[in-house]
Amino acid sequence: MADSSFDIVSKLDRQEVDNALSQAAREIATRFDFKGTGASIEWKGEQAIEITASADDRANAVLSVFQDKLIKRNQSLKILDSSEPRQSGQVSKIDIALKEGITSEDAKKISKLIRDEGPKGVKAQVQGDELRVSSKKRDDLQAVQQLVKSQDYDFAVQFTNYR
């Protein structure tokens, strides 16, 4: 019998993030508490978002609206790497980088966790920015998924290619 396997990845759904961003921009344009504050949220390149407002608290409020929209679209807030508000002339700006992929040291952490606490006979190997987990028993793979979900990592975790 062939081994069953799945991949542990950290990917973001760009379309969902784009939809959340446009919803947040629409809400900011219509909400009363943002009138006259110059608040805006927009893409800055492919993997970054920029929030602009007249004051730090308004910039943080825009970030909060954007986070709410991401949560409603089932996106993890761990994909966001936001900076503190910084003054840029008359306006306050927040830069948000989008995190995607599992770094090699994070993959080693997960692999070590699976080796130490996971069921026997489960193998994990790093493949680029994802981690392939394989075993003869599907029940062991489901136990590994529960184990990885129970850990609190600083990146979003998804499971794909379950075979």
mmCIF file of C-alpha atoms in Angstrom:
data_model
loop_
_atom_site.group_PDB
_atom_site.id
_atom_site.type_symbol
_atom_site.label_atom_id
_atom_site.label_comp_id
_atom_site.label_asym_id
_atom_site.label_seq_id
_atom_site.Cartn_x
_atom_site.Cartn_y
_atom_site.Cartn_z
ATOM 1 C CA MET A 1 0.000 0.000 0.000
ATOM 2 C CA ALA A 2 1.338 3.446 -0.917
ATOM 3 C CA ASP A 3 1.968 6.126 1.656
ATOM 4 C CA SER A 4 -0.688 8.743 2.255
ATOM 5 C CA SER A 5 0.528 12.328 2.445
ATOM 6 C CA PHE A 6 -0.394 15.994 2.726
ATOM 7 C CA ASP A 7 1.436 19.317 2.493
ATOM 8 C CA ILE A 8 1.680 21.969 5.197
ATOM 9 C CA VAL A 9 1.774 25.382 3.490
ATOM 10 C CA SER A 10 1.403 29.047 4.353
ATOM 11 C CA LYS A 11 -0.332 30.680 1.418
ATOM 12 C CA LEU A 12 -2.604 33.677 1.162
ATOM 13 C CA ASP A 13 -5.579 33.954 -1.146
ATOM 14 C CA ARG A 14 -4.714 37.129 -3.064
ATOM 15 C CA GLN A 15 -8.251 37.509 -4.425
ATOM 16 C CA GLU A 16 -9.762 37.370 -0.922
ATOM 17 C CA VAL A 17 -7.195 39.897 0.372
ATOM 18 C CA ASP A 18 -7.989 42.171 -2.587
ATOM 19 C CA ASN A 19 -11.725 41.861 -1.891
ATOM 20 C CA ALA A 20 -11.188 42.649 1.807
ATOM 21 C CA LEU A 21 -9.076 45.673 0.849
ATOM 22 C CA SER A 22 -11.711 47.047 -1.536
ATOM 23 C CA GLN A 23 -14.479 46.456 1.037
ATOM 24 C CA ALA A 24 -12.433 48.269 3.682
ATOM 25 C CA ALA A 25 -11.760 51.166 1.266
ATOM 26 C CA ARG A 26 -15.487 51.408 0.503
ATOM 27 C CA GLU A 27 -16.395 51.406 4.213
ATOM 28 C CA ILE A 28 -13.753 54.047 4.998
ATOM 29 C CA ALA A 29 -15.131 56.285 2.219
ATOM 30 C CA THR A 30 -18.671 56.130 3.625
ATOM 31 C CA ARG A 31 -18.195 56.017 7.411
ATOM 32 C CA PHE A 32 -18.868 59.257 9.285
ATOM 33 C CA ASP A 33 -15.891 58.998 11.667
ATOM 34 C CA PHE A 34 -13.475 58.897 8.687
ATOM 35 C CA LYS A 35 -14.910 62.009 6.953
ATOM 36 C CA GLY A 36 -12.244 64.681 6.465
ATOM 37 C CA THR A 37 -9.397 62.573 7.887
ATOM 38 C CA GLY A 38 -7.866 61.721 4.517
ATOM 39 C CA ALA A 39 -7.997 58.023 5.457
ATOM 40 C CA SER A 40 -7.219 55.572 2.659
ATOM 41 C CA ILE A 41 -5.994 52.031 2.144
ATOM 42 C CA GLU A 42 -4.389 50.842 -1.096
ATOM 43 C CA TRP A 43 -2.005 48.326 -2.647
ATOM 44 C CA LYS A 44 1.658 49.281 -2.670
ATOM 45 C CA GLY A 45 3.236 46.826 -5.095
ATOM 46 C CA GLU A 46 2.370 43.137 -5.211
ATOM 47 C CA GLN A 47 2.973 42.078 -1.596
ATOM 48 C CA ALA A 48 2.367 45.265 0.403
ATOM 49 C CA ILE A 49 -0.490 47.529 1.486
ATOM 50 C CA GLU A 50 -0.282 51.146 2.648
ATOM 51 C CA ILE A 51 -2.692 52.872 5.026
ATOM 52 C CA THR A 52 -2.738 56.672 5.114
ATOM 53 C CA ALA A 53 -4.647 58.949 7.530
ATOM 54 C CA SER A 54 -4.325 62.353 9.182
ATOM 55 C CA ALA A 55 -3.616 60.935 12.671
ATOM 56 C CA ASP A 56 -2.175 57.765 14.230
ATOM 57 C CA ASP A 57 -5.468 56.724 15.835
ATOM 58 C CA ARG A 58 -7.330 57.068 12.489
ATOM 59 C CA ALA A 59 -4.630 54.973 10.761
ATOM 60 C CA ASN A 60 -5.022 52.293 13.445
ATOM 61 C CA ALA A 61 -8.812 52.439 12.988
ATOM 62 C CA VAL A 62 -8.371 51.828 9.224
ATOM 63 C CA LEU A 63 -6.118 48.848 10.039
ATOM 64 C CA SER A 64 -8.805 47.515 12.386
ATOM 65 C CA VAL A 65 -11.474 47.815 9.654
ATOM 66 C CA PHE A 66 -9.191 45.964 7.210
ATOM 67 C CA GLN A 67 -8.537 43.200 9.779
ATOM 68 C CA ASP A 68 -12.293 42.808 10.354
ATOM 69 C CA LYS A 69 -12.846 42.394 6.609
ATOM 70 C CA LEU A 70 -10.064 39.769 6.414
ATOM 71 C CA ILE A 71 -11.602 37.806 9.295
ATOM 72 C CA LYS A 72 -15.032 37.835 7.612
ATOM 73 C CA ARG A 73 -13.361 36.388 4.493
ATOM 74 C CA ASN A 74 -11.728 33.541 6.510
ATOM 75 C CA GLN A 75 -8.184 34.876 6.129
ATOM 76 C CA SER A 76 -5.755 34.578 9.025
ATOM 77 C CA LEU A 77 -4.401 37.814 10.492
ATOM 78 C CA LYS A 78 -1.012 36.066 10.661
ATOM 79 C CA ILE A 79 -0.491 36.884 6.965
ATOM 80 C CA LEU A 80 -0.176 40.570 7.924
ATOM 81 C CA ASP A 81 3.104 42.093 9.065
ATOM 82 C CA SER A 82 2.121 45.659 9.922
ATOM 83 C CA SER A 83 4.460 48.406 11.078
ATOM 84 C CA GLU A 84 3.764 51.027 13.726
ATOM 85 C CA PRO A 85 2.149 54.273 12.482
ATOM 86 C CA ARG A 86 4.809 56.711 11.297
ATOM 87 C CA GLN A 87 4.531 60.411 10.495
ATOM 88 C CA SER A 88 5.193 61.375 6.890
ATOM 89 C CA GLY A 89 4.754 65.118 6.632
ATOM 90 C CA GLN A 90 1.136 65.951 7.500
ATOM 91 C CA VAL A 91 -0.090 62.336 7.364
ATOM 92 C CA SER A 92 0.379 59.160 9.345
ATOM 93 C CA LYS A 93 1.191 55.961 7.425
ATOM 94 C CA ILE A 94 1.175 52.243 8.223
ATOM 95 C CA ASP A 95 2.959 49.808 5.902
ATOM 96 C CA ILE A 96 1.668 46.227 5.826
ATOM 97 C CA ALA A 97 3.727 43.421 4.294
ATOM 98 C CA LEU A 98 1.920 40.211 3.330
ATOM 99 C CA LYS A 99 3.670 37.050 4.542
ATOM 100 C CA GLU A 100 3.516 33.934 2.413
ATOM 101 C CA GLY A 101 5.463 30.666 2.536
ATOM 102 C CA ILE A 102 7.113 28.794 5.383
ATOM 103 C CA THR A 103 10.715 29.761 6.099
ATOM 104 C CA SER A 104 13.260 26.954 6.431
ATOM 105 C CA GLU A 105 13.663 27.461 10.198
ATOM 106 C CA ASP A 106 9.871 27.385 10.693
ATOM 107 C CA ALA A 107 9.705 24.210 8.582
ATOM 108 C CA LYS A 108 12.433 22.676 10.778
ATOM 109 C CA LYS A 109 10.422 23.619 13.894
ATOM 110 C CA ILE A 110 7.309 21.884 12.559
ATOM 111 C CA SER A 111 9.340 18.875 11.406
ATOM 112 C CA LYS A 112 10.953 18.530 14.848
ATOM 113 C CA LEU A 113 7.521 18.796 16.516
ATOM 114 C CA ILE A 114 6.186 16.007 14.265
ATOM 115 C CA ARG A 115 9.227 13.811 14.987
ATOM 116 C CA ASP A 116 9.110 14.380 18.760
ATOM 117 C CA GLU A 117 5.384 14.429 19.529
ATOM 118 C CA GLY A 118 3.754 12.931 16.452
ATOM 119 C CA PRO A 119 2.857 9.273 15.888
ATOM 120 C CA LYS A 120 5.614 6.810 14.939
ATOM 121 C CA GLY A 121 6.138 6.151 11.246
ATOM 122 C CA VAL A 122 5.301 9.692 10.139
ATOM 123 C CA LYS A 123 7.896 11.344 7.914
ATOM 124 C CA ALA A 124 8.202 15.088 7.229
ATOM 125 C CA GLN A 125 10.423 16.573 4.543
ATOM 126 C CA VAL A 126 10.937 20.205 3.531
ATOM 127 C CA GLN A 127 10.142 21.012 -0.117
ATOM 128 C CA GLY A 128 10.894 24.655 -0.848
ATOM 129 C CA ASP A 129 8.434 26.791 1.122
ATOM 130 C CA GLU A 130 6.199 23.874 2.120
ATOM 131 C CA LEU A 131 6.438 20.716 4.195
ATOM 132 C CA ARG A 132 5.371 17.262 2.920
ATOM 133 C CA VAL A 133 4.152 14.879 5.628
ATOM 134 C CA SER A 134 3.684 11.201 4.761
ATOM 135 C CA SER A 135 2.688 8.026 6.573
ATOM 136 C CA LYS A 136 1.238 4.596 5.878
ATOM 137 C CA LYS A 137 -1.813 5.303 8.076
ATOM 138 C CA ARG A 138 -4.263 8.128 7.362
ATOM 139 C CA ASP A 139 -5.212 8.262 11.050
ATOM 140 C CA ASP A 140 -1.629 9.223 11.874
ATOM 141 C CA LEU A 141 -1.798 12.050 9.337
ATOM 142 C CA GLN A 142 -4.998 13.363 10.915
ATOM 143 C CA ALA A 143 -3.309 13.222 14.339
ATOM 144 C CA VAL A 144 -0.406 15.265 12.923
ATOM 145 C CA GLN A 145 -2.847 17.838 11.512
ATOM 146 C CA GLN A 146 -4.450 18.214 14.948
ATOM 147 C CA LEU A 147 -1.012 18.513 16.557
ATOM 148 C CA VAL A 148 0.118 21.255 14.149
ATOM 149 C CA LYS A 149 -3.211 23.128 14.459
ATOM 150 C CA SER A 150 -2.898 23.126 18.259
ATOM 151 C CA GLN A 151 0.462 24.951 18.091
ATOM 152 C CA ASP A 152 0.503 28.752 17.901
ATOM 153 C CA TYR A 153 2.873 29.732 15.105
ATOM 154 C CA ASP A 154 3.464 33.288 13.889
ATOM 155 C CA PHE A 155 2.406 32.327 10.343
ATOM 156 C CA ALA A 156 -0.824 31.008 8.835
ATOM 157 C CA VAL A 157 -0.948 27.217 8.373
ATOM 158 C CA GLN A 158 -3.023 25.361 5.767
ATOM 159 C CA PHE A 159 -3.107 21.707 4.734
ATOM 160 C CA THR A 160 -3.238 20.842 1.019
ATOM 161 C CA ASN A 161 -2.885 17.804 -1.294
ATOM 162 C CA TYR A 162 -4.336 15.334 1.206
ATOM 163 C CA ARG A 163 -4.002 11.923 -0.478
#
